[in-house]
Coordinates of C-alpha atoms and ligand atoms in Angstrom, one line a residue:
X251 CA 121.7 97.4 22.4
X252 CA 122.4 96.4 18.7
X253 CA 126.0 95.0 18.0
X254 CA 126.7 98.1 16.0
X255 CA 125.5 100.3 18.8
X256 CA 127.6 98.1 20.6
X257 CA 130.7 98.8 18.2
X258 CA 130.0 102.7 18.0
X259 CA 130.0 103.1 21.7
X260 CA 132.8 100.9 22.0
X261 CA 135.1 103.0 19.2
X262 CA 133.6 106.4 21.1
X263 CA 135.1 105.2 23.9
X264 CA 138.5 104.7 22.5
X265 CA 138.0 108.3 21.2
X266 CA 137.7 109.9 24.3
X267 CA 141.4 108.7 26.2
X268 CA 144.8 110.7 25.0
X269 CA 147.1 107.7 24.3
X270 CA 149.8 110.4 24.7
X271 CA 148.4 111.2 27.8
X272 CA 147.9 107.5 29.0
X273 CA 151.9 106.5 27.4
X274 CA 153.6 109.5 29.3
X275 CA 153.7 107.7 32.6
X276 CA 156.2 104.9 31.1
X277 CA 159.4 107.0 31.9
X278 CA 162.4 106.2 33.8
X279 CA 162.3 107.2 38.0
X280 CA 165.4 108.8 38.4
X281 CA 165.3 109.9 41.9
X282 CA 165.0 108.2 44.8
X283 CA 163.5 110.5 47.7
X284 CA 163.6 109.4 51.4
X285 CA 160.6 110.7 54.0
X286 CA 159.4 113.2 51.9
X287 CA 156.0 114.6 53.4
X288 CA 153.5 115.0 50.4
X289 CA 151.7 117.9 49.7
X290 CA 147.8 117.9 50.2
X291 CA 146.2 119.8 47.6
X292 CA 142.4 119.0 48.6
X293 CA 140.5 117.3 51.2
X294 CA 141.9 116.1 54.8
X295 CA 144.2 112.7 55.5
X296 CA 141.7 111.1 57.9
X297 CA 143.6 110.5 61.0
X298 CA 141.9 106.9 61.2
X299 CA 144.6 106.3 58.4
X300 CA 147.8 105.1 60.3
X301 CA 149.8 102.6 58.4
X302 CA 152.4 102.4 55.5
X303 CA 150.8 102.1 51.8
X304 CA 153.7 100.2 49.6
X305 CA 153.7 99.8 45.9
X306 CA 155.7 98.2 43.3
X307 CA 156.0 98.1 40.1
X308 CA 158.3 99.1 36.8
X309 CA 160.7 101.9 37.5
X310 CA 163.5 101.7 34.9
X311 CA 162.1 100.6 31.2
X312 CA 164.9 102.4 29.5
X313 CA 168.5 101.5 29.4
X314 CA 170.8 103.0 26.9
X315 CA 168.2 104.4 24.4
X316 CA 166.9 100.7 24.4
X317 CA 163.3 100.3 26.1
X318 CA 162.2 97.4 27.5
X319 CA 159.2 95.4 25.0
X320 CA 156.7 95.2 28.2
X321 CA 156.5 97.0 30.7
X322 CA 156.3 93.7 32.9
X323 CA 160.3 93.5 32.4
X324 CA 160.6 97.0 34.4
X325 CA 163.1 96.6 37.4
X326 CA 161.2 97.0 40.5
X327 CA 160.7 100.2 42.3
X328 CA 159.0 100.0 45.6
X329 CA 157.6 103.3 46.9
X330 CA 156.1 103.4 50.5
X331 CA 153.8 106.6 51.7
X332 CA 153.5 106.3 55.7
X333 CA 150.1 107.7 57.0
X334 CA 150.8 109.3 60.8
X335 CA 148.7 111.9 61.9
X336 CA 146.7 113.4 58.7
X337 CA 150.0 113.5 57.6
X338 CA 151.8 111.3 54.8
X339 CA 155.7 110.6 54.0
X340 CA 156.7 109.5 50.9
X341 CA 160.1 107.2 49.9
X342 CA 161.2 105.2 47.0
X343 CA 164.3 103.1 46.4
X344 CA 164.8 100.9 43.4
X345 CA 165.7 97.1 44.8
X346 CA 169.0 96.5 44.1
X347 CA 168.8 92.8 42.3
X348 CA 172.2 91.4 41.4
X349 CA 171.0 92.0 38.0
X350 CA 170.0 95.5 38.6
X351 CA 173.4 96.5 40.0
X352 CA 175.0 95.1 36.9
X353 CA 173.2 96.6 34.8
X354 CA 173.1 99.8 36.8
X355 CA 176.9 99.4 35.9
X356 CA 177.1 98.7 32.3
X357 CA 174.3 101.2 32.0
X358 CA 172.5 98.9 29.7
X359 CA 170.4 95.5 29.2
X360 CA 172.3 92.1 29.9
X361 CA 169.5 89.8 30.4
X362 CA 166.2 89.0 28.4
X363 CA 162.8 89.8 29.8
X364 CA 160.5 87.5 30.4
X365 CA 157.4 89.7 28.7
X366 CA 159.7 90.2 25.2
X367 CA 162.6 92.6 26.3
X368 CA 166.2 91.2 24.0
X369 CA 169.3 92.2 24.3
X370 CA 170.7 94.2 21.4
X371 CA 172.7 91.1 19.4
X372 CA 169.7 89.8 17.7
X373 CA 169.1 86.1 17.4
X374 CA 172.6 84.9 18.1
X375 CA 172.7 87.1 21.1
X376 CA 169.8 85.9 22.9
X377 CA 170.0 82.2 21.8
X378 CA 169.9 79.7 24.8
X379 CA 170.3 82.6 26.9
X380 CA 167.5 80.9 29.6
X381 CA 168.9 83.4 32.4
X382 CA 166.2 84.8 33.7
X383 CA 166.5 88.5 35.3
X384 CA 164.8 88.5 38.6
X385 CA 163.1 91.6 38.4
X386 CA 161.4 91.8 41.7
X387 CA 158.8 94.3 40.7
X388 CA 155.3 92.3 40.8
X389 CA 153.9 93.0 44.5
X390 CA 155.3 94.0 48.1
X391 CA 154.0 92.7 51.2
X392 CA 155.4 93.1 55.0
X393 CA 155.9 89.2 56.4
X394 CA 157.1 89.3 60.1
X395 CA 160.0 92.4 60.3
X396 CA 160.6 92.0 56.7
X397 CA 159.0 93.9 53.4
X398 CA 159.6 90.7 50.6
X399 CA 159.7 92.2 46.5
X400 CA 157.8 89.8 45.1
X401 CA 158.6 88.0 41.9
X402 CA 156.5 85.4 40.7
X403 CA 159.5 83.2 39.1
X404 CA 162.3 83.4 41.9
X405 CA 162.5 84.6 45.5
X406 CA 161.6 87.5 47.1
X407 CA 164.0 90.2 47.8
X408 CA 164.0 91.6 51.6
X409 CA 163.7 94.7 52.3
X410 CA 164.4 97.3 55.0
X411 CA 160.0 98.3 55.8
X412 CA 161.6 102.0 56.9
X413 CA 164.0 102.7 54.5
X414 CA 163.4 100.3 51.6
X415 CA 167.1 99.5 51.4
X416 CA 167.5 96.4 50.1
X417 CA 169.0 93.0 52.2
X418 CA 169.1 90.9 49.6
X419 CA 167.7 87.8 48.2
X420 CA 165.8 86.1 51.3
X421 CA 164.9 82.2 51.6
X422 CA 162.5 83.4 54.1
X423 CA 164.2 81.5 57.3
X424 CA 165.1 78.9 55.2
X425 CA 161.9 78.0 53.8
X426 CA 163.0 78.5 50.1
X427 CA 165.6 76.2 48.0
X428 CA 168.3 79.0 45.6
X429 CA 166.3 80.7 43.3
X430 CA 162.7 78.8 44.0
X431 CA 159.6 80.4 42.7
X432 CA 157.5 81.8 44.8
X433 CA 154.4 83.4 43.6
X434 CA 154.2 87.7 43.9
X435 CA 150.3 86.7 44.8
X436 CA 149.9 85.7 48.6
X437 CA 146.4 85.9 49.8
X438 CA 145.8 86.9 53.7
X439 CA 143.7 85.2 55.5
X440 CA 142.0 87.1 58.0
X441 CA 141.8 84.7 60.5
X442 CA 139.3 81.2 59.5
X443 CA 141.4 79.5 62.1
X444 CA 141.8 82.0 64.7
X445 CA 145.0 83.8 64.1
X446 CA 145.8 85.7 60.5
X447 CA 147.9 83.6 57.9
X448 CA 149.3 84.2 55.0
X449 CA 148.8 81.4 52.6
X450 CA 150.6 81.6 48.9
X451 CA 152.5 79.7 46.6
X452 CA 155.2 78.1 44.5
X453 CA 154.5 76.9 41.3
X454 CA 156.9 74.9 38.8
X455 CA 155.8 74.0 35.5
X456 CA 156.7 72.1 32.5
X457 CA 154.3 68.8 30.6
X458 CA 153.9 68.6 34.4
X459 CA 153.3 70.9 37.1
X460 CA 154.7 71.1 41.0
X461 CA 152.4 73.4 43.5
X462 CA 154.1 74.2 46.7
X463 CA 151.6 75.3 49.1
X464 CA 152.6 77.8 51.9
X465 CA 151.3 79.2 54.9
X466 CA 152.9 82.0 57.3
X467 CA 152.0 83.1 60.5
X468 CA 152.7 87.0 61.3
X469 CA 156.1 86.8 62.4
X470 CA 157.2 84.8 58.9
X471 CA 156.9 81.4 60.3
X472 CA 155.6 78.4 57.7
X473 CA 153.5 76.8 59.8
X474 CA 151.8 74.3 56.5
X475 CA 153.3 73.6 53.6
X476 CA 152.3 70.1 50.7
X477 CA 153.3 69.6 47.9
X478 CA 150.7 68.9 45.1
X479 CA 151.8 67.2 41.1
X480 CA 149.4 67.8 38.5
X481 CA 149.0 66.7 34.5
X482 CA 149.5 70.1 32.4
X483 CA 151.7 73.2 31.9
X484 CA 150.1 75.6 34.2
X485 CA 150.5 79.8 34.2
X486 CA 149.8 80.4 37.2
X487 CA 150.2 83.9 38.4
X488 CA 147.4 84.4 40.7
X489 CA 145.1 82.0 43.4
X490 CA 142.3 82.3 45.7
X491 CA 141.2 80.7 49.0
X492 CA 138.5 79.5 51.6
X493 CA 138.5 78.4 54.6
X494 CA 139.2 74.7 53.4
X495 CA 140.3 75.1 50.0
X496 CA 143.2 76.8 48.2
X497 CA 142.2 77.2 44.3
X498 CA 144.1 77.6 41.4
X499 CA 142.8 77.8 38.1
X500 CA 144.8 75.9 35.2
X501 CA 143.9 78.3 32.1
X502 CA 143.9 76.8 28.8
X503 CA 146.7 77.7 27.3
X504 CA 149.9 76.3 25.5
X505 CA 153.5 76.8 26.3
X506 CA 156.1 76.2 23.1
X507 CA 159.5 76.8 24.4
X508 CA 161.0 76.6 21.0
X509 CA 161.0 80.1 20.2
X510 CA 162.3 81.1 23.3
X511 CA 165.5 78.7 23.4
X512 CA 166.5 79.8 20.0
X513 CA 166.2 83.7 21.0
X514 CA 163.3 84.2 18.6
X515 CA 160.8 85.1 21.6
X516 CA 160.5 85.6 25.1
X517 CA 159.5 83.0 27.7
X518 CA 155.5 85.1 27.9
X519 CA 155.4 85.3 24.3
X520 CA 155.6 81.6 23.7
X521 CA 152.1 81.0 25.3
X522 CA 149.2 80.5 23.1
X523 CA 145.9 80.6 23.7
X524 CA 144.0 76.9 23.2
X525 CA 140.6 77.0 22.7
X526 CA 140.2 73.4 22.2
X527 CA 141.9 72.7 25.5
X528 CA 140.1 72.1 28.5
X529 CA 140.5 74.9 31.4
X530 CA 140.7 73.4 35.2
X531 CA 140.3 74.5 38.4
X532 CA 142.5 72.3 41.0
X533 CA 141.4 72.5 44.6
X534 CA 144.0 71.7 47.3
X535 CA 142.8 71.0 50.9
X536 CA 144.4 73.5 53.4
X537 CA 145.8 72.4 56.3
X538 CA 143.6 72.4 59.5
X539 CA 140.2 72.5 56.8
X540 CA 137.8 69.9 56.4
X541 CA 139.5 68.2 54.0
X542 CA 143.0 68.9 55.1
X543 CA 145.2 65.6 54.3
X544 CA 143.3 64.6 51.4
X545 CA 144.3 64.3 47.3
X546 CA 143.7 67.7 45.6
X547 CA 140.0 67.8 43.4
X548 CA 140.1 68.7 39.4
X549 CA 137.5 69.7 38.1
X550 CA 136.7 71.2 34.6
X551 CA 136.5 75.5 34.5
X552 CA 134.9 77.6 31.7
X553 CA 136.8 79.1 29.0
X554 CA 138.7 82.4 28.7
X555 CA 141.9 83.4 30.2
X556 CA 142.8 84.7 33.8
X557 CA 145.2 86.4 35.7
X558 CA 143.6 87.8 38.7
X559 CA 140.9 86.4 41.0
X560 CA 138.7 88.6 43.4
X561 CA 137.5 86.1 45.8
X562 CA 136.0 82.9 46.8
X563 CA 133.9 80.9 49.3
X564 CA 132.6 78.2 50.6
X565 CA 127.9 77.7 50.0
X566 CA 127.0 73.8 50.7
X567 CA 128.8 71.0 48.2
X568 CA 130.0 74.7 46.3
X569 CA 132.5 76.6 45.6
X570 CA 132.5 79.9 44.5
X571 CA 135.0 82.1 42.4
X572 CA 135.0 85.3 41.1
X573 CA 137.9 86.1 38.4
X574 CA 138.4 88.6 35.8
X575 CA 138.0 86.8 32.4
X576 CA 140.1 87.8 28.9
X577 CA 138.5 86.0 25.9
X578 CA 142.2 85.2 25.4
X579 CA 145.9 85.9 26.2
X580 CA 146.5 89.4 26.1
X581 CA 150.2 89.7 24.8
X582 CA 152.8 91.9 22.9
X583 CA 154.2 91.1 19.7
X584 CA 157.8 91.0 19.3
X585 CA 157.2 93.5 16.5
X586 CA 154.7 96.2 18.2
X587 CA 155.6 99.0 21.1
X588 CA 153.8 98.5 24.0
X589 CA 153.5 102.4 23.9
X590 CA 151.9 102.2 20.9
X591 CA 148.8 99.3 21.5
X592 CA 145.9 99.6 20.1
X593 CA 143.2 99.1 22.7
X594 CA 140.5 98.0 20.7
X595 CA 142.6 94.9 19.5
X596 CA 143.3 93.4 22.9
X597 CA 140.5 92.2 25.2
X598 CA 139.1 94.0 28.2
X599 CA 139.1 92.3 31.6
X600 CA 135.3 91.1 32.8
X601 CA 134.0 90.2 36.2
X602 CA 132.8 86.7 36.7
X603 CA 131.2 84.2 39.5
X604 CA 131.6 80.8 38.5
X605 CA 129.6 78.3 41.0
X606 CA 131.5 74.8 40.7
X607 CA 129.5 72.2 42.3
X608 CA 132.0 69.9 43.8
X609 CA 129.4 66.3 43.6
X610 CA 127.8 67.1 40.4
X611 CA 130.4 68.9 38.9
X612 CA 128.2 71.1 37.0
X613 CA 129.4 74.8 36.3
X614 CA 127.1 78.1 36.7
X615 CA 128.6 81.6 35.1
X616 CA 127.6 84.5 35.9
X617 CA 128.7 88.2 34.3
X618 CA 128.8 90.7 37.4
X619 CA 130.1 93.4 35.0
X620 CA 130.5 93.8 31.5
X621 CA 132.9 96.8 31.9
X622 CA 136.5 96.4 31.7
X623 CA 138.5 96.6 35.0
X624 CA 141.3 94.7 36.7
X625 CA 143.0 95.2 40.0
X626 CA 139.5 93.9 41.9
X627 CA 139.4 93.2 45.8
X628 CA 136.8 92.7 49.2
X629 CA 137.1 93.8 51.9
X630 CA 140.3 92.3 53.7
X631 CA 138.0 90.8 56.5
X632 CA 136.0 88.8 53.9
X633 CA 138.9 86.9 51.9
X634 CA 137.8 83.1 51.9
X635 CA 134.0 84.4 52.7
X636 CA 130.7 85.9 50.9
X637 CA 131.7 89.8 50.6
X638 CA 128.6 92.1 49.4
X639 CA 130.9 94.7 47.9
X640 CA 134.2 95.0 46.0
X641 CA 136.4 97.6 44.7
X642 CA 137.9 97.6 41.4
X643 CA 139.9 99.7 38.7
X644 CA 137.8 100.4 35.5
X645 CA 137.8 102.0 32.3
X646 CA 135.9 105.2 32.3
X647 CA 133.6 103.9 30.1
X648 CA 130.2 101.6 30.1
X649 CA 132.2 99.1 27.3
X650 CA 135.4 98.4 25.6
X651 CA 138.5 98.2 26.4
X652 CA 140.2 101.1 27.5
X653 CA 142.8 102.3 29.9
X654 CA 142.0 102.3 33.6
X655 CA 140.5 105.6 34.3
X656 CA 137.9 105.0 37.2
X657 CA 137.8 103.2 40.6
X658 CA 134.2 101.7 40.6
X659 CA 132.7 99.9 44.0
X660 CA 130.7 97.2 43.1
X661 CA 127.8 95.4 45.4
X662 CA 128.0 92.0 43.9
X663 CA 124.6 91.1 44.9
X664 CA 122.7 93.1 43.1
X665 CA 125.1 95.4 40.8
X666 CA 124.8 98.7 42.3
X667 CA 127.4 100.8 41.8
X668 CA 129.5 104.0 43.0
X669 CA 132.3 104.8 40.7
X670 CA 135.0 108.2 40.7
X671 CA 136.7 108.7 37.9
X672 CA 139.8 110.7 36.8
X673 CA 138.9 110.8 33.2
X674 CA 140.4 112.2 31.0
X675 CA 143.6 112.9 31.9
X676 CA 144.3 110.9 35.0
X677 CA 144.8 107.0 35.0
X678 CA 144.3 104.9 38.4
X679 CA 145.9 101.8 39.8
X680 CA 145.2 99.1 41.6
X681 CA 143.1 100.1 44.3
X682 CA 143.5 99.2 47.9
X683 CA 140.3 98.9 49.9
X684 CA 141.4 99.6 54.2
X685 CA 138.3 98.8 56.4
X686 CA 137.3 101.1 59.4
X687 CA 138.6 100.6 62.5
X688 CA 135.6 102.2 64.4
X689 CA 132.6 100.6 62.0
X690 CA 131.3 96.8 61.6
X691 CA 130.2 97.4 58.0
X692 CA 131.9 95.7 55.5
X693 CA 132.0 98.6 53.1
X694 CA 133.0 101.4 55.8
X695 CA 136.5 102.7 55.5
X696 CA 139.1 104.1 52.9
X697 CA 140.2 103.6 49.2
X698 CA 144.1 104.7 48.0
X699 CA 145.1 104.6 44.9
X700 CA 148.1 106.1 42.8
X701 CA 146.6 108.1 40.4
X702 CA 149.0 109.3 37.0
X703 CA 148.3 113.0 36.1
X704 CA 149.4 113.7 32.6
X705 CA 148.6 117.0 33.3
X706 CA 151.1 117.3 35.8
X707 CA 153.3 114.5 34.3
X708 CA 153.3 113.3 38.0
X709 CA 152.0 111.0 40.3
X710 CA 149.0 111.8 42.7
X711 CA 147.7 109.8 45.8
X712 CA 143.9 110.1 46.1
X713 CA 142.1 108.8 48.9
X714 CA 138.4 107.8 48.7
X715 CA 135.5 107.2 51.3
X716 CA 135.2 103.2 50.5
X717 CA 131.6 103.2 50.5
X718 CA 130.6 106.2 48.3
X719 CA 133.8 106.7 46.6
X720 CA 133.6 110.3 47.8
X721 CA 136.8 111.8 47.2
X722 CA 138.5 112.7 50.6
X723 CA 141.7 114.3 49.9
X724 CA 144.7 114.8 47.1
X725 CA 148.3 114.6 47.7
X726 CA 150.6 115.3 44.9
X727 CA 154.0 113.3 44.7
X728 CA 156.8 115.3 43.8
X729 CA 157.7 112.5 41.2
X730 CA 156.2 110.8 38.5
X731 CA 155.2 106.5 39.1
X732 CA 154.9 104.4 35.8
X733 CA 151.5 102.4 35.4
X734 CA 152.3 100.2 38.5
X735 CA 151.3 96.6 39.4
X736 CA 150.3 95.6 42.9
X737 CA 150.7 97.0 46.9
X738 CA 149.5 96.6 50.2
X739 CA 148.8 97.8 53.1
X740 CA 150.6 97.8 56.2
X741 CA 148.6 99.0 59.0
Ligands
LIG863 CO1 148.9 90.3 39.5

């Protein structure tokens, strides 16, 4: 295709989404329902399915007739649907952060958002104001008897699995120091060394930058933990392992802090891309690998920007990983409505494999997909090892950048694909992949995903055959969720 072939299909494709539509999910939750059973409106809940899908994301973005600048600066709101029987039961609860209550009563903003969000005051308001509102609204997993709220720049917030009342701010059996960061990305390991883990992470950053590496066994217990220093500011919001490797990639970008003390910008808005800088990818042994003892490796990583990873393994002297590449940061200006964007000016999300080879050092990239998605995962069984297949959230169309629309399975070998789509008026989330209990094939077994109906102006949960994306049934929530971030499953 011609670059202006290109550029037509791309600004047809921008054509064809409602921003209206896509906008109308960013409204306040004002109920909080408890054991609801949802309503099937097509297809059968396999009974297979037994297990609790949790989300979290934004839930309040208004306070006051103030809105929040991002959407990332939402107050958490974790929703759980139990699956028992061909049956599900829905609940939500806000979690109840100190900073949530107060504000709950002053009934408007007190702290700055990371991603942009002032309070009203101006400059002189927000000026050395560094208090950071732990929002809690980034992922929720289940770690021993506890569901933890993750958010990336402070502790987790523990909450009941049942009931999703909140406990409070947890240092995870005294694990954490006050207020340490502890990333809203754990990975699971499914079991390289026998038993499942989970392995995740604490990052502190400044000129240089502290990685505290974690693994948990199932009941919560740290069983590994080092303690890694490297040269560099470092966003890190997401990682990846392998059986003897934890990788984080250091993206190439530019933190100026400036702004941000004076009250100008927020703490996200003060990172600048830097194309002249040098990307890394820092390996740290894991504990019980080969290597497991030894200094982390640095090696150099190819250009673009990253938030999210899909997966990585281990072939010979290399080391695989696939992320999801942005030509550059994708961010909000402190003058622009996040309701408003304009699609076409930020970059779309594209799959990559990027083979590192750890004695030459040399770097090969590959493009699995030029279409836009996010929200990419395996099968839970093959975290750390080769998967064939993944499952991701797409834009409904071929190029471009466009809202998520479509949840497309990928075969990563050869690029076959399966997609369903709730174009035009429906917009999907991050979708979670649950293998078979009865079947050995690594693509057997059941997509969710929250789906936004701006028709309905309400949430619907869609379940999909995983391997043919075959839609299997339709439950409507009798509430509406905002664009969401990330879950998991609890089974
Ligand atoms: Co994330």
């Amino acid at each position: 295709m011609t670059q202006s072939a290109l550029n037509k299909s791309a600004s047809k494709a921008l054509e064809l989404f409602n921003k209206e539509d896509w906008a109308s999910s960013y409204c306040n939750v004002e109920k909080e329902l408890s054991n609801i059973e949802l309503k099937i409106v097509s297809g059968e809940v396999p009974r297979e399915l037994s297990g609790v899908f949790y989300r979290n994301g934004p839930g309040r973005l208004e306070r006051n007739g103030q809105w929040v600048h991002h959407p990332f600066d939402g107050d958490g709101m974790v929703v759980s649907m139990q699956f028992e029987n061909g049956e599900v039961r829905f609940s939500n609860r806000f979690v109840r952060t100190k900073e949530w209550e107060e504000e709950e009563k002053a009934g408007k903003f007190l702290y700055r958002g990371v991603f942009g969000t002032q309070k009203r005051g101006g400059l002189l308001a927000n000026a050395f104001d560094l208090r950071l509102k732990n929002i809690a609204n980034t992922n929720v997993v289940k770690l021993g008897n506890e569901l933890l709220a993750l958010w990336e720049a402070s502790s987790p917030y523990a909450l009941n699995p049942q009931t999703l009342e909140t406990y409070g701010i947890s240092n995870l059996k005294g694990v954490l120091e006050p207020g340490e960061a502890f990333s809203a990305h754990p990975r699971f390991d499914p079991g390289h060394y026998g038993a499942s883990r989970m392995v995740t992470f604490g990052v502190n950053t400044g000129p240089k930058s502290t990685i505290r590496l974690m693994e948990f066994d199932n009941d919560g217990k740290l069983i590994s933990e080092r303690k890694d220093r490297f040269d560099g500011f470092a966003f890190l919001h997401d990682f990846a392992i392998t059986p003897n490797w934890s990788l984080f990639l250091q993206n190439a970008i530019s933190f100026n802090p400036l702004p941000f003390l004076i009250g100008q910008r927020s703490a996200a808005q003060c990172l600048t891309s830097n194309p002249g800088k040098q990307s890394k990818l820092w390996l740290i042994p894991r504990e019980g690998g080969s290597y497991s003892g030894q200094s982390p490796r640095i090696l150099n990583a190819p250009e673009g920007f990253v938030f999210h990873h899909l997966n990585a393994w281990e072939e010979g002297s290399e080391i695989i990983l696939e992320s999801i590449y942005y030509k550059d940061f994708p961010s909000i200006k402190p003058n622009e409505d996040f309701r408003q964007i304009s699609f076409e000016n930020i970059p779309e999300g594209i799959l990559k494999r990027c083979r590192f080879n750890l004695d030459t050092q040399n770097i090969k990239i590959k493009t699995l997909s030029n279409q836009c998605c996010e929200f990419a995962m395996v099968n839970p069984n093959f975290q750390g090892i080769r998967a064939e297949y993944s499952w991701m959230a797409t834009a409904e169309n071929e190029i471009g950048n466009a809202p998520l629309q479509a949840i497309k399975k990928l075969n990563l070998s050869n690029g076959k694909k399966y997609s369903w789509s709730a174009f035009p008026r429906g917009f999907v989330s991050e979708p979670l992949m649950i293998p078979s209990r009865t079947s050995n094939s690594e693509d057997d077994g059941w997509i969710v995903v929250l789906v936004w109906n701006s028709e309905r102006v309400a949430s619907d949960l869609v379940i999909l055959k995983a391997n043919t994306l075959d839609e299997q049934a339709r439950l409507e929530l009798p509430i509406g969720i905002p664009h969401g971030l990330h879950g998991s499953w609890a089974g």
